[in-house]
Coordinates of C-alpha atoms in Angstrom, one line a residue:
M1 CA 14.9 17.1 -9.6
R2 CA 17.8 17.4 -11.8
K3 CA 16.0 18.3 -15.6
K4 CA 18.8 17.6 -18.0
W5 CA 16.6 16.6 -20.8
I6 CA 18.1 18.0 -23.6
W7 CA 21.0 15.2 -23.0
V8 CA 18.4 12.6 -22.8
F9 CA 16.6 13.6 -26.0
T10 CA 19.9 14.2 -27.7
M11 CA 20.9 10.5 -26.9
V12 CA 17.4 9.4 -27.6
W13 CA 17.6 10.9 -31.1
L14 CA 21.3 9.7 -31.7
C15 CA 20.1 6.0 -31.0
C16 CA 16.7 6.2 -33.0
S17 CA 18.9 8.1 -36.0
G18 CA 21.0 4.6 -36.2
C19 CA 17.8 2.6 -36.5
G20 CA 15.6 1.7 -39.6
Q21 CA 15.5 0.2 -42.7
E22 CA 17.7 1.1 -45.5
N23 CA 15.9 2.3 -48.8
A24 CA 17.4 0.1 -51.7
A25 CA 16.8 3.2 -54.0
E26 CA 18.3 6.2 -52.4
G27 CA 20.2 4.2 -49.5
E28 CA 18.1 6.6 -46.6
N29 CA 17.7 5.2 -43.3
I30 CA 14.0 5.4 -42.5
P31 CA 13.3 5.7 -39.1
I32 CA 11.3 2.8 -37.7
A33 CA 8.2 3.9 -35.8
Q34 CA 8.0 3.2 -32.1
T35 CA 5.3 0.8 -30.4
A36 CA 3.3 2.4 -27.7
E37 CA 5.3 0.1 -25.3
E38 CA 8.5 1.5 -26.5
Q39 CA 7.3 4.9 -26.1
K40 CA 6.1 4.4 -22.6
A41 CA 9.6 3.0 -21.8
E42 CA 11.4 5.5 -23.0
C43 CA 9.1 8.3 -21.3
I44 CA 9.8 6.3 -18.0
Q45 CA 13.4 6.1 -18.2
A46 CA 13.7 9.8 -18.9
W47 CA 12.3 10.4 -16.0
M48 CA 14.2 8.1 -14.1
S49 CA 17.6 8.7 -15.2
Q50 CA 17.2 11.9 -13.6
M51 CA 15.8 10.5 -10.3
D52 CA 18.4 11.0 -7.4
T53 CA 17.8 8.2 -4.5
E54 CA 15.7 10.6 -2.2
E55 CA 13.6 11.2 -5.3
K56 CA 12.9 7.3 -6.1
I57 CA 12.0 6.7 -2.4
G58 CA 9.7 9.9 -2.0
Q59 CA 7.8 8.2 -4.9
M60 CA 7.4 5.1 -2.9
L61 CA 5.8 6.9 0.1
M62 CA 2.0 8.0 0.5
I63 CA 1.5 10.1 3.1
D64 CA -1.9 11.6 4.9
F65 CA -2.3 15.6 5.8
R66 CA -5.4 15.1 8.1
Q67 CA -4.7 18.3 10.4
N68 CA -3.1 21.3 10.4
T69 CA -0.7 22.4 13.2
D70 CA -3.2 24.0 15.4
G71 CA -5.5 21.0 15.5
S72 CA -8.1 21.9 12.7
D73 CA -8.9 19.8 9.7
M74 CA -6.8 20.3 6.5
T75 CA -9.2 21.5 4.0
V76 CA -6.9 23.9 2.7
L77 CA -3.7 23.0 1.6
S78 CA -1.3 24.5 3.9
E79 CA 2.4 25.8 3.0
A80 CA 3.9 23.4 5.3
A81 CA 2.1 20.6 3.4
A82 CA 2.8 21.9 0.2
E83 CA 6.4 22.4 1.0
T84 CA 6.6 18.8 2.9
I85 CA 5.2 17.3 -0.8
R86 CA 7.9 18.8 -2.7
T87 CA 10.7 18.9 -0.6
N88 CA 10.6 14.6 0.1
H89 CA 9.3 14.3 -3.9
L90 CA 6.3 12.5 -2.5
G91 CA 4.7 10.0 -5.0
G92 CA 1.1 9.8 -3.2
V93 CA -1.1 11.3 -0.6
I94 CA -4.0 9.5 1.0
L95 CA -7.1 11.7 1.9
F96 CA -9.4 11.3 5.0
A97 CA -13.1 12.7 6.0
E98 CA -10.9 15.6 7.6
N99 CA -9.9 16.7 4.2
L100 CA -13.5 16.6 2.6
D101 CA -15.7 19.6 3.1
T102 CA -17.5 20.3 -0.4
T103 CA -17.0 19.0 -3.8
E104 CA -15.4 22.2 -5.1
Q105 CA -13.2 22.7 -2.0
T106 CA -11.7 18.9 -2.3
Q107 CA -11.4 19.6 -6.0
Q108 CA -9.1 22.8 -5.3
L109 CA -7.3 20.8 -2.3
I110 CA -6.1 18.3 -4.8
L111 CA -5.2 20.6 -7.7
D112 CA -3.2 22.4 -5.2
M113 CA -1.4 19.1 -4.0
Q114 CA -0.8 18.2 -7.3
A115 CA 0.5 21.6 -8.0
A116 CA 3.2 21.3 -5.4
A117 CA 4.4 17.8 -6.5
E118 CA 7.3 17.5 -9.0
L119 CA 5.7 14.3 -10.6
P120 CA 1.8 13.4 -10.7
L121 CA 0.4 12.2 -7.5
A122 CA -1.3 9.2 -6.8
I123 CA -4.6 10.6 -4.8
G124 CA -6.0 7.8 -2.7
M125 CA -8.8 7.5 -0.3
D126 CA -10.5 4.3 1.8
E127 CA -14.0 4.2 0.2
E128 CA -15.8 0.7 0.5
G129 CA -19.4 2.0 1.1
G130 CA -21.2 1.3 4.3
M131 CA -19.2 1.4 7.5
V132 CA -15.9 2.2 5.7
S133 CA -16.7 5.8 3.9
R134 CA -15.0 9.0 4.0
L135 CA -17.6 10.9 1.9
D136 CA -20.4 13.2 3.9
K137 CA -23.4 12.6 2.0
S138 CA -25.1 16.0 3.2
R139 CA -21.5 17.9 1.5
I140 CA -20.5 15.7 -1.4
P141 CA -23.4 14.6 -3.3
H142 CA -23.4 11.0 -3.7
M143 CA -25.6 7.5 -3.7
S144 CA -25.9 5.8 -0.3
I145 CA -23.6 2.8 -0.8
P146 CA -24.2 -0.4 1.5
N147 CA -21.9 -2.7 3.4
A148 CA -20.5 -5.3 1.0
A149 CA -22.3 -7.9 2.8
E150 CA -25.8 -6.2 2.1
L151 CA -25.0 -6.6 -1.1
A152 CA -26.3 -9.9 -1.1
G153 CA -24.2 -11.9 -3.5
D154 CA -25.1 -9.9 -6.7
P155 CA -22.3 -8.9 -9.0
A156 CA -24.7 -6.2 -10.9
R157 CA -25.3 -4.6 -7.4
A158 CA -21.4 -4.7 -6.7
K159 CA -20.6 -3.4 -10.1
V160 CA -23.2 -0.4 -9.7
A161 CA -21.4 0.4 -6.0
G162 CA -18.2 0.6 -7.8
A163 CA -19.4 2.7 -10.7
E164 CA -21.3 5.3 -8.5
I165 CA -17.9 5.5 -6.1
G166 CA -15.9 5.7 -9.1
A167 CA -17.8 8.6 -10.5
V168 CA -17.5 10.6 -7.6
L169 CA -14.1 10.3 -7.0
A170 CA -13.2 10.8 -10.2
E171 CA -14.9 14.0 -10.3
L172 CA -13.2 15.0 -7.0
G173 CA -9.5 14.3 -8.8
I174 CA -8.7 11.0 -6.6
N175 CA -7.4 8.3 -8.5
V176 CA -7.0 5.4 -6.3
D177 CA -9.4 3.6 -4.0
F178 CA -8.4 1.3 -1.3
A179 CA -11.3 -1.3 -2.4
P180 CA -12.6 -3.8 -2.6
V181 CA -12.2 -6.3 0.2
A182 CA -10.8 -9.2 -0.9
D183 CA -11.4 -10.7 2.6
I184 CA -13.7 -13.8 3.3
N185 CA -15.7 -13.4 6.3
T186 CA -15.1 -16.9 7.6
N187 CA -14.6 -16.1 11.2
Q188 CA -17.9 -14.7 13.1
E189 CA -15.6 -13.5 16.0
N190 CA -13.5 -11.3 13.7
P191 CA -13.6 -7.8 14.8
V192 CA -12.7 -5.7 11.9
I193 CA -14.1 -7.3 8.7
G194 CA -17.5 -8.7 9.2
E195 CA -19.9 -6.9 7.1
R196 CA -17.1 -5.2 5.0
A197 CA -16.8 -8.7 3.5
Y198 CA -19.0 -9.7 0.3
G199 CA -19.5 -13.3 1.6
T200 CA -18.5 -16.2 3.5
D201 CA -17.0 -18.3 0.8
A202 CA -14.2 -17.6 -1.8
Q203 CA -16.2 -17.7 -5.0
T204 CA -18.9 -15.2 -3.9
V205 CA -16.2 -12.8 -2.7
A206 CA -14.3 -13.3 -5.9
V207 CA -17.4 -12.4 -8.2
M208 CA -18.4 -9.6 -6.2
A209 CA -15.0 -8.2 -5.4
E210 CA -14.2 -8.4 -9.2
A211 CA -17.7 -6.8 -10.3
F212 CA -16.8 -3.7 -8.1
R213 CA -13.6 -3.4 -9.4
T214 CA -15.1 -3.6 -13.0
G215 CA -17.2 -0.4 -12.0
L216 CA -14.9 1.2 -10.3
E217 CA -12.3 1.3 -13.2
E218 CA -14.4 1.9 -15.8
N219 CA -14.9 5.3 -14.3
G220 CA -11.2 6.0 -14.3
V221 CA -10.4 5.2 -10.5
S222 CA -7.5 2.4 -9.7
A223 CA -9.0 -0.4 -7.2
V224 CA -6.6 -1.8 -4.6
A225 CA -7.8 -5.3 -3.4
K226 CA -7.0 -5.7 0.2
H227 CA -5.7 -7.2 2.4
F228 CA -3.6 -10.0 1.1
P229 CA -3.3 -12.6 2.4
G230 CA -6.8 -12.3 4.0
H231 CA -7.9 -10.6 6.7
G232 CA -11.3 -12.7 7.2
D233 CA -10.1 -15.4 9.4
T234 CA -8.2 -13.7 11.8
A235 CA -9.3 -13.1 15.5
T236 CA -7.8 -9.8 16.4
D237 CA -7.5 -6.2 14.4
S238 CA -4.4 -5.1 12.9
H239 CA -5.1 -1.9 13.9
D240 CA -4.3 -2.8 17.4
G241 CA -1.7 -5.3 17.3
M242 CA -0.2 -8.2 15.3
V243 CA -2.8 -10.7 13.4
V244 CA -2.6 -14.2 12.8
L245 CA -3.8 -16.2 9.8
D246 CA -3.2 -19.9 11.2
H247 CA -3.3 -21.6 7.9
D248 CA -1.1 -23.5 5.9
L249 CA -0.2 -22.7 2.3
Q250 CA -2.4 -25.5 0.9
R251 CA -5.5 -24.3 2.6
L252 CA -5.0 -20.5 1.5
R253 CA -4.5 -21.6 -2.1
E254 CA -8.0 -23.1 -1.9
V255 CA -9.6 -20.2 0.4
E256 CA -7.9 -16.9 1.0
F257 CA -6.0 -16.5 -2.4
V258 CA -8.9 -17.3 -4.5
P259 CA -10.4 -13.5 -4.7
F260 CA -6.9 -12.1 -4.8
Q261 CA -6.4 -14.2 -7.7
T262 CA -9.4 -13.5 -9.7
L263 CA -8.7 -9.6 -9.1
I264 CA -5.2 -10.1 -10.6
D265 CA -5.9 -12.2 -13.3
A266 CA -8.6 -9.5 -14.0
G267 CA -5.6 -7.1 -14.1
I268 CA -5.9 -5.1 -10.8
D269 CA -3.5 -2.5 -10.5
W270 CA -2.7 -2.6 -6.9
V271 CA -2.8 -4.9 -4.1
M272 CA -2.5 -4.1 -0.3
V273 CA -0.6 -6.3 1.6
G274 CA -1.8 -6.6 5.5
H275 CA 0.1 -6.5 8.8
I276 CA -1.2 -10.3 9.2
T277 CA 1.8 -13.1 10.0
M278 CA 1.3 -16.6 8.2
P279 CA 3.8 -18.5 10.8
K280 CA 2.9 -21.8 9.0
V281 CA 3.6 -20.6 5.9
T282 CA 6.3 -18.3 6.3
G283 CA 7.7 -19.8 9.4
D284 CA 8.3 -16.9 11.5
N285 CA 5.9 -13.9 12.7
L286 CA 7.0 -11.2 10.7
P287 CA 3.8 -9.4 9.2
A288 CA 3.3 -10.1 5.2
S289 CA 3.7 -6.1 4.9
L290 CA 7.2 -6.8 6.0
S291 CA 8.1 -10.5 4.6
K292 CA 9.8 -11.5 1.8
E293 CA 8.1 -14.8 1.8
A294 CA 5.0 -13.3 1.6
I295 CA 5.2 -10.7 -1.0
D296 CA 7.1 -13.5 -3.2
L297 CA 3.7 -15.5 -3.0
L298 CA 1.7 -12.6 -4.3
R299 CA 4.5 -11.7 -7.0
Q300 CA 5.4 -15.8 -8.0
E301 CA 2.7 -17.8 -7.4
L302 CA -0.5 -15.4 -7.8
G303 CA 1.5 -13.7 -10.9
F304 CA 1.0 -9.9 -9.6
S305 CA 3.1 -7.8 -11.6
G306 CA 1.5 -4.7 -10.2
I307 CA 2.0 -2.2 -7.3
I308 CA 2.1 -3.7 -4.0
V309 CA 1.2 -1.0 -1.4
T310 CA 1.5 -1.6 2.7
D311 CA -1.5 -1.2 4.8
A312 CA -0.8 1.7 7.0
M313 CA 2.3 1.9 8.9
N314 CA 1.3 3.7 11.8
M315 CA -1.4 1.2 12.8
G316 CA -0.5 -1.0 16.0
A317 CA 0.6 -4.1 14.6
I318 CA 3.9 -2.3 13.0
T319 CA 4.3 0.5 15.6
Q320 CA 4.3 -2.2 18.4
Y321 CA 6.9 -4.2 16.3
D322 CA 9.4 -1.4 15.3
T323 CA 10.3 1.5 14.6
D324 CA 9.0 3.5 11.3
G325 CA 12.1 3.6 9.7
M326 CA 13.0 0.1 10.0
A327 CA 9.3 -1.1 9.3
A328 CA 9.9 0.7 6.1
V329 CA 12.9 -0.5 5.5
M330 CA 11.5 -4.0 5.9
A331 CA 9.3 -3.5 3.9
I332 CA 11.2 -2.1 0.8
Q333 CA 13.8 -5.0 1.3
A334 CA 10.4 -7.3 1.1
G335 CA 9.4 -6.1 -1.7
A336 CA 6.9 -3.7 -1.4
D337 CA 6.6 -0.7 -3.6
V338 CA 4.6 1.9 -1.7
V339 CA 5.0 2.5 2.1
L340 CA 1.7 3.8 3.2
M341 CA 1.5 6.4 6.0
P342 CA 4.4 6.1 8.2
S343 CA 3.8 7.7 11.1
D344 CA 7.2 9.7 11.2
L345 CA 8.0 10.7 7.4
Q346 CA 11.2 12.6 8.1
Q347 CA 12.4 9.4 10.3
T348 CA 11.0 7.1 7.3
M349 CA 12.9 9.0 4.8
S350 CA 16.3 9.2 6.8
A351 CA 16.0 5.3 7.6
L352 CA 15.6 4.7 3.9
Q353 CA 18.4 6.8 2.5
Q354 CA 20.4 5.0 5.1
A355 CA 19.8 1.6 4.0
V356 CA 20.4 2.5 0.5
M357 CA 23.8 4.2 1.3
E358 CA 24.6 1.1 3.2
G359 CA 23.6 -1.3 0.5
E360 CA 20.9 -2.9 2.5
I361 CA 18.8 -1.5 -0.1
T362 CA 19.8 -1.9 -3.6
Q363 CA 19.4 0.9 -6.6
Q364 CA 17.9 -2.0 -8.3
R365 CA 15.2 -2.6 -5.7
L366 CA 14.3 1.1 -5.6
E367 CA 14.2 1.0 -9.4
E368 CA 11.7 -1.9 -10.0
S369 CA 9.3 0.1 -7.7
V370 CA 9.8 3.4 -8.9
Y371 CA 9.2 1.7 -12.4
R372 CA 6.1 0.2 -11.7
I373 CA 4.8 3.3 -10.2
L374 CA 5.7 5.7 -12.9
S375 CA 4.0 2.6 -15.2
W376 CA 1.1 2.9 -13.5
K377 CA 0.9 6.8 -14.0
Y378 CA 1.7 6.8 -17.5
D379 CA -1.2 4.2 -17.8
C380 CA -3.3 6.9 -16.2
G381 CA -2.6 9.5 -18.4
M382 CA -0.6 11.1 -15.7
L383 CA 2.9 11.0 -16.8
E384 CA 4.2 12.5 -19.7
E385 CA 7.8 13.1 -21.6
P386 CA 9.9 15.7 -19.4
A387 CA 9.8 19.1 -20.8
A388 CA 13.5 20.2 -22.1
E389 CA 14.8 22.7 -20.2
Y390 CA 17.2 25.4 -22.1

């Protein structure tokens, strides 16, 4: 990254030196103290002012490093993986069971990942408890967390589950958990949600998901509500192919959107948009993760101003639809901030850079997302003023 911080600080000093209240007695200008929000904005802008297009795109990608080139599990960061983080200016990494051996090993792996990055990484993991868990209790001590449905609609238990998961993840160095599930288990034929949902009615799921979020975030890990607009009343699995949510907007407002709205109103930092089509709402068969109409609903109707992350882009619902590169371009055009797990990183980077160069993605569109990402990193205490280079 080009770090011409002396110029940045000089300009900031010159701007600030002209501000202030005049001292009537001595005719001096007394600088006005910055507010916390002004300090935050200045810090973020200082970083962004030095980022080129490639660096901005890199911040919007979160990828996985599950295995080494020889097929072994990546529990120690390889030089190739470190170089991938550096050269692609990655903004995030998601870990899986293949990366986790012991507490100490995982901590070191994450430290090495962070050391390879230009800016602190979002380190994510899917840890819902129950059937979706990456933690092996025999190697990384933690409490057994049941499936969401087994918490029996008790918010106190949901909060404890979130707190216990948050404490373990925070100790490891993980700062984003792709949970809670905000889907409602209204279709008993659903092959993928089922016991992962907190209940079969909107209000129960809303209260339980919010309790889990509270426990998680009180322990320093950001929650991710998933899978907008709702995966509960679907009959297929987006890991395998396209999923259809065959309801109109009024029904979604009354049922599927309720848990997401509750979590957004409570201040959740991240929302995952699923590979779920809403033909009666958008008028087409685009998955929500690639649909501007769907993401606009999340931004405008539900009022979400945080980070929107796609579901994994290597899932069948996307790979059967389009190439990695084109899907990533469509996701960013639609308003997503973070593209999760494209199966071909270089194709994705090239396609996004080409789209920017040709004006299909504007600099403004990139900067909106990068600002949100850096804002979250700042709020988490991960982002400091860039150091001056002499």
